[in-house]
Short mmCIF file of C-alpha atoms and ligand atoms in Angstrom, two decimals:
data_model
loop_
_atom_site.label_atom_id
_atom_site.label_comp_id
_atom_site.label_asym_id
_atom_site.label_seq_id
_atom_site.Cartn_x
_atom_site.Cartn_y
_atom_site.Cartn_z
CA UNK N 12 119.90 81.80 78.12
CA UNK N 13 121.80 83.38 81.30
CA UNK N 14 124.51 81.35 82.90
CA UNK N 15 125.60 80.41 86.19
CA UNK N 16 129.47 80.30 87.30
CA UNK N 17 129.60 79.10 90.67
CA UNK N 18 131.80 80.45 93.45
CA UNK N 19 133.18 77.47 95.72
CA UNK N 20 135.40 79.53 98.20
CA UNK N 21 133.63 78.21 100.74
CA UNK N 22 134.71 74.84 100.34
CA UNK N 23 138.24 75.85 101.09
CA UNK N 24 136.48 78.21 104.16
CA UNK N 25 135.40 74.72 105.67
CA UNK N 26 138.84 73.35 104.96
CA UNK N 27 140.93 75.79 105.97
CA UNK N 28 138.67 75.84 109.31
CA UNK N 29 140.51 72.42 109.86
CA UNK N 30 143.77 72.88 107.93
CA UNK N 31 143.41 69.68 106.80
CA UNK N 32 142.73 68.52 102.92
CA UNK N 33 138.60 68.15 102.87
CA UNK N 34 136.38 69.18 101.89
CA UNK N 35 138.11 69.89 98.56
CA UNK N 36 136.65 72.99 95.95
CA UNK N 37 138.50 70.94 92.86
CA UNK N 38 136.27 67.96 93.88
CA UNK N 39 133.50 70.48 94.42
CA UNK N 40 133.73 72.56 91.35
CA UNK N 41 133.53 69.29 89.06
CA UNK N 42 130.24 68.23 91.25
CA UNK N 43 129.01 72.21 89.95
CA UNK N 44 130.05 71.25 86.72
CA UNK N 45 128.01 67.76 86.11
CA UNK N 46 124.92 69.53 87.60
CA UNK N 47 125.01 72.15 84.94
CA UNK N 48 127.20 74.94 85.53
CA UNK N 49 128.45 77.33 83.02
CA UNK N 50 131.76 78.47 85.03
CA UNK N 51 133.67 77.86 88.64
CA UNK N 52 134.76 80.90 90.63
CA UNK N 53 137.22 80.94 93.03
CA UNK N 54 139.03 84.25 94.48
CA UNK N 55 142.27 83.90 95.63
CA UNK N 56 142.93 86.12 98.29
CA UNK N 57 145.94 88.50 98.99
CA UNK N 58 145.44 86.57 102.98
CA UNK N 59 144.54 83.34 101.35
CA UNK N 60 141.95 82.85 103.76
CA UNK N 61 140.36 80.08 101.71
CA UNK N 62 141.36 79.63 98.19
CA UNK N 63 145.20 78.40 97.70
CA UNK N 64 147.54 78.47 95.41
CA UNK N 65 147.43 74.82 94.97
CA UNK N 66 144.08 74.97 94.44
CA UNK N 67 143.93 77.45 91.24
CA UNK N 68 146.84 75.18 90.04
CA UNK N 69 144.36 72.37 90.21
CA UNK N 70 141.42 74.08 88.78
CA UNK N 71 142.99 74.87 85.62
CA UNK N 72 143.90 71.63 85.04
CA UNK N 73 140.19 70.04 85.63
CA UNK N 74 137.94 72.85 84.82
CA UNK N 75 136.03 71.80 81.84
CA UNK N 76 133.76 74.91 81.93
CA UNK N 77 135.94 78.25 82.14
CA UNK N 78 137.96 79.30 85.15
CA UNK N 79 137.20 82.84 86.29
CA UNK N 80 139.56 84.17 88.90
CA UNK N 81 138.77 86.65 91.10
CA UNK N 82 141.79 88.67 92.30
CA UNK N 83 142.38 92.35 93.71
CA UNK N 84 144.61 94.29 91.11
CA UNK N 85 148.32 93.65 93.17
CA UNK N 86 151.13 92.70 91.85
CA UNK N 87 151.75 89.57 93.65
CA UNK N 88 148.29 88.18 92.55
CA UNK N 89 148.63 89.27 88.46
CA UNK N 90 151.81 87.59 88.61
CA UNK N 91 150.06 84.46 89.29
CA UNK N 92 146.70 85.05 87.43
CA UNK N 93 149.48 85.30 83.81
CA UNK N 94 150.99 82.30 85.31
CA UNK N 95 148.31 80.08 85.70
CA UNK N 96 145.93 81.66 82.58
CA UNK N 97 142.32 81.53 83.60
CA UNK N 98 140.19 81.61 81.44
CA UNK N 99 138.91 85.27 82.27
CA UNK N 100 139.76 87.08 85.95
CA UNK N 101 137.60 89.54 87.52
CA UNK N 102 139.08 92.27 89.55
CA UNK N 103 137.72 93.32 92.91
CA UNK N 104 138.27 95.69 95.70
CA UNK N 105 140.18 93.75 98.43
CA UNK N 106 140.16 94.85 102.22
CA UNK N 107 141.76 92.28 104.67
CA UNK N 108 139.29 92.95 107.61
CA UNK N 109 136.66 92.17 105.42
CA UNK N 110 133.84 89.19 105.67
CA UNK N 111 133.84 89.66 101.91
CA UNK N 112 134.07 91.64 98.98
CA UNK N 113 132.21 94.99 100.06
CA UNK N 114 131.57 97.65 97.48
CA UNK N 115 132.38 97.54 94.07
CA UNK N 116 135.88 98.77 92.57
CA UNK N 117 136.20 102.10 92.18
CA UNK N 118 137.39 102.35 88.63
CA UNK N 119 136.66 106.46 88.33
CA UNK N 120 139.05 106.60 90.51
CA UNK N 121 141.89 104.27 89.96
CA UNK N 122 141.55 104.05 85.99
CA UNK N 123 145.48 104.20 85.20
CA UNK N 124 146.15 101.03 87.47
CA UNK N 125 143.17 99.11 86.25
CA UNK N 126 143.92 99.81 82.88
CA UNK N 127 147.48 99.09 83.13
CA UNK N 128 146.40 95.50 84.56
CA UNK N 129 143.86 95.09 81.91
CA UNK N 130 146.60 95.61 79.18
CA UNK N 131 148.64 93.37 81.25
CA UNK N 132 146.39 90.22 80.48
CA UNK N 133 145.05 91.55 77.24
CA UNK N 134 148.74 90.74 76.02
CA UNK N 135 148.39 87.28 77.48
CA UNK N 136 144.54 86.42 76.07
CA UNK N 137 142.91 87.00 79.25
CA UNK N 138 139.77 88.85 79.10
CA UNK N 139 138.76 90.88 82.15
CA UNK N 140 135.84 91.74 84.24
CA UNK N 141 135.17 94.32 86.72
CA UNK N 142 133.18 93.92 89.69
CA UNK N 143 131.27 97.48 90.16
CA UNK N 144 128.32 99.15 91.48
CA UNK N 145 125.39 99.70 89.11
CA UNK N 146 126.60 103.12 88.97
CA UNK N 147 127.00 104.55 84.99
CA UNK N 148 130.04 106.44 85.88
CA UNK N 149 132.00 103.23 86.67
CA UNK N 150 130.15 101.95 84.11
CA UNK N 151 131.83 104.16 81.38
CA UNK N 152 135.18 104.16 83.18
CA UNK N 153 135.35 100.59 82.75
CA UNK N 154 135.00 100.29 79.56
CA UNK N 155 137.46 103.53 79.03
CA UNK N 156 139.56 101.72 81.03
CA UNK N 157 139.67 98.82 78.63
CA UNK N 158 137.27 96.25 80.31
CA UNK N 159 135.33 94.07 77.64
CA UNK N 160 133.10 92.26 80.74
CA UNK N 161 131.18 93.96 83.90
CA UNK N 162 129.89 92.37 86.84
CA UNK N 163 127.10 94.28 88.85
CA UNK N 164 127.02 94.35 92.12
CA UNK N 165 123.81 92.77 93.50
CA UNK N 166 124.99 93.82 97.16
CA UNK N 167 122.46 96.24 97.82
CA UNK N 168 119.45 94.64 95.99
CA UNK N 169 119.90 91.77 97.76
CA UNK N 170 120.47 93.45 101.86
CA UNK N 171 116.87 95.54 101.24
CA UNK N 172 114.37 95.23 103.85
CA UNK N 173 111.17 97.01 102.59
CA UNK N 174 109.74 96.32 98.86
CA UNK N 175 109.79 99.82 97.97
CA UNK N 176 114.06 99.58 98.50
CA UNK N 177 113.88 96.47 96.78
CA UNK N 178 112.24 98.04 93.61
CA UNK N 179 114.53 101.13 93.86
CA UNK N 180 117.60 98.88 93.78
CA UNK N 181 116.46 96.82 91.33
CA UNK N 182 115.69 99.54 89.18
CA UNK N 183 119.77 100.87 89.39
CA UNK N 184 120.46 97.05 88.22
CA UNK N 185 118.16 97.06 85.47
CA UNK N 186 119.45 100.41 84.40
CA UNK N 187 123.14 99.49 84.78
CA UNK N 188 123.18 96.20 82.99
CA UNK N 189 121.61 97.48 79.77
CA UNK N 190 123.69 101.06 79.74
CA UNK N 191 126.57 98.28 80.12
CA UNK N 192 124.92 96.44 77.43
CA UNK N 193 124.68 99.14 75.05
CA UNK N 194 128.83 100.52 75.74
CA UNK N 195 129.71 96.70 74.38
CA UNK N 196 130.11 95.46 77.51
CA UNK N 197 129.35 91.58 78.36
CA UNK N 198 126.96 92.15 81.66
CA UNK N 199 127.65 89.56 85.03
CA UNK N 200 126.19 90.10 88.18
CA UNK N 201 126.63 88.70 92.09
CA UNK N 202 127.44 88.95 95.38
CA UNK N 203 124.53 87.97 97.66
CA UNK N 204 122.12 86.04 95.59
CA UNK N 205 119.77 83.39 97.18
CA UNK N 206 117.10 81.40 95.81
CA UNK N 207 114.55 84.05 97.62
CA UNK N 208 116.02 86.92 95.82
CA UNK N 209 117.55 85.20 92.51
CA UNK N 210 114.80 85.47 90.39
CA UNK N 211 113.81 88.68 89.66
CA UNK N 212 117.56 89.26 88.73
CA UNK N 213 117.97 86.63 86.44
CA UNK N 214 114.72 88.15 84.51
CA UNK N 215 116.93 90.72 83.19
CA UNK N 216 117.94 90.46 79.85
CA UNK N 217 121.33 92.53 79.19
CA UNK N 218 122.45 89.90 81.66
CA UNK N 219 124.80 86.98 80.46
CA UNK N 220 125.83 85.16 83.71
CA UNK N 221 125.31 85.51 87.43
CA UNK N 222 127.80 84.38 90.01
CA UNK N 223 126.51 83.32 93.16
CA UNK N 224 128.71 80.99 96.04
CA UNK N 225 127.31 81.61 99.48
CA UNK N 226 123.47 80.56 98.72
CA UNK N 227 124.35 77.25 97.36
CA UNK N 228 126.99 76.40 99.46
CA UNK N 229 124.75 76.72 102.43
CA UNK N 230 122.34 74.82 101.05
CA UNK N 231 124.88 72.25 100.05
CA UNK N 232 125.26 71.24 103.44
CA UNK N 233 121.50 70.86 103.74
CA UNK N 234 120.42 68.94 100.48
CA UNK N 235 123.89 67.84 98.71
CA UNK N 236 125.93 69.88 96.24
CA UNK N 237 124.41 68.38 93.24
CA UNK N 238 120.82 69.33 94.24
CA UNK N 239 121.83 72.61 95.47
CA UNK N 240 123.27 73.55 92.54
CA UNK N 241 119.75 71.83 90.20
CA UNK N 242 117.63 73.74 92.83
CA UNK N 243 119.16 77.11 91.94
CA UNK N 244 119.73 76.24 87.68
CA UNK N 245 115.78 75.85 87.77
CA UNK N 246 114.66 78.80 89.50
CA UNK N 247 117.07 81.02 86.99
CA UNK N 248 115.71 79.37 83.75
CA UNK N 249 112.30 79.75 84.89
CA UNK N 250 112.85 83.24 85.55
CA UNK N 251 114.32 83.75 82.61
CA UNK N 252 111.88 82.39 80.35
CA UNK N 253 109.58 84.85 81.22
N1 PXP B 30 130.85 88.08 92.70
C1 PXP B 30 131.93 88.60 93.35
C2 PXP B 30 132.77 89.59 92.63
C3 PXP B 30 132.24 88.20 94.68
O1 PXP B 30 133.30 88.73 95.29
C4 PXP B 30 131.44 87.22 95.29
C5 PXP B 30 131.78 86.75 96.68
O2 PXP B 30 132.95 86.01 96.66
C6 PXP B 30 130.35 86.70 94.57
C7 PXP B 30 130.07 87.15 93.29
C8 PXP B 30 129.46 85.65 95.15
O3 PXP B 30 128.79 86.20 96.22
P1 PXP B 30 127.94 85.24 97.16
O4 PXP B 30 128.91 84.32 97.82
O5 PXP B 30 127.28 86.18 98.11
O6 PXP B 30 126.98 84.51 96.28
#
């Protein structure tokens, strides 16, 4: 059955709006937890725009599910991530002007540093996930470059406007995830997922998890955290049945 690991930046975005201490994502991620899901995200930023240090701290300490960090590959941050030992970190392409993370890393063409940071947390237990385009050139250099877990890059599935772009984007997903599937790979994907456009996704079968924040955060606000989270658990089982 596929997973869901939950992404609560933005309950440090509302926070940090305030600089005060509420709402809090250690509170939030243990609501995720009790209404079913698999992991908590968080992404602690080189700007720590939302997530904090204190905050990661925390999250090891109460996470019962797993603790995936999402970092860019710098120094400063991998000094931390070996610190703090998550239970797995994903590494992403990191721009500071950005609203988020953009495109996916570009392991083709930085394969010495991400394999060098790969070894880094092999050494310390810490398995390792890239964030990449379904593109089967990344694909392969990721798992050259050490990797033993991808995450696909829903990005462009998800920002179509017609159904024929839809299908053609969906396709390079369904392609990736089992090319990724057959190198070895354990197969994630994310970034943009709503409860419009989940479905279809979650259908696929190389996939083991899906990582979504925005979609139930919003909704959060709407219905509470607990249903939000229900509301979107159903819709991926269902789809996933089938
Ligand atoms: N996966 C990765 C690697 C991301 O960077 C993000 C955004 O933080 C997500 C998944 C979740 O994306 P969204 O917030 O659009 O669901």
């Amino acid at each position: 059955m596929i997973k869901l690991a939950i992404n609560v930046d933005h309950v440090a975005t509302l926070r940090q709006a305030r600089g005060i201490n509420e709402p809090d994502p250690v509170l939030a991620a243990g609501i995720c937890e009790l209404a079913g899901a698999s992991g908590i995200v968080v992404h602690l930023r080189e700007d720590r725009r939302h997530i904090q240090d204190r905050d990661v701290q925390l999250l090891r300490q109460t996470v019962k599910t797993k603790l995936n960090l999402e970092m860019a590959t710098s120094e400063e941050i991998i000094g931390i991530a070996l610190a703090i030992k998550p239970d797995m970190v994903t590494l992403v392409p990191e721009k500071r002007a950005e609203l988020t993370t953009e495109g996916g890393l570009d392991v083709v063409g930085q394969q010495k540093k991400i394999a060098k940071a790969i070894a880094q947390f092999a050494k310390a237990g810490i398995p390792v996930s890239l964030f990449i385009d379904p593109d089967l050139d990344q694909i392969k250099a990721a798992r050259q470059a050490g990797a033993t877990i991808v995450e696909i890059h829903t990005g462009r599935y998800c920002n179509t406007r017609t159904e024929t772009e839809q299908n053609r984007e969906f396709g390079l997903l369904a392609t990736a995830s089992e090319a990724a599937c057959e190198l070895n790979l354990k197969v994630n994907a994310g970034h943009g997922l709503n409860y419009i456009n989940v479905g279809r996704v979650a259908g696929l079968e190389a996939l083991d998890e899906l990582s979504i924040g925005h979609a139930i955060m919003a909704r959060a606000m709407m219905v509470g955290l607990d249903r939000a989270v229900r509301e979107m658990l159903d819709i991926i089982y269902k789809a996933n049945k089938r």
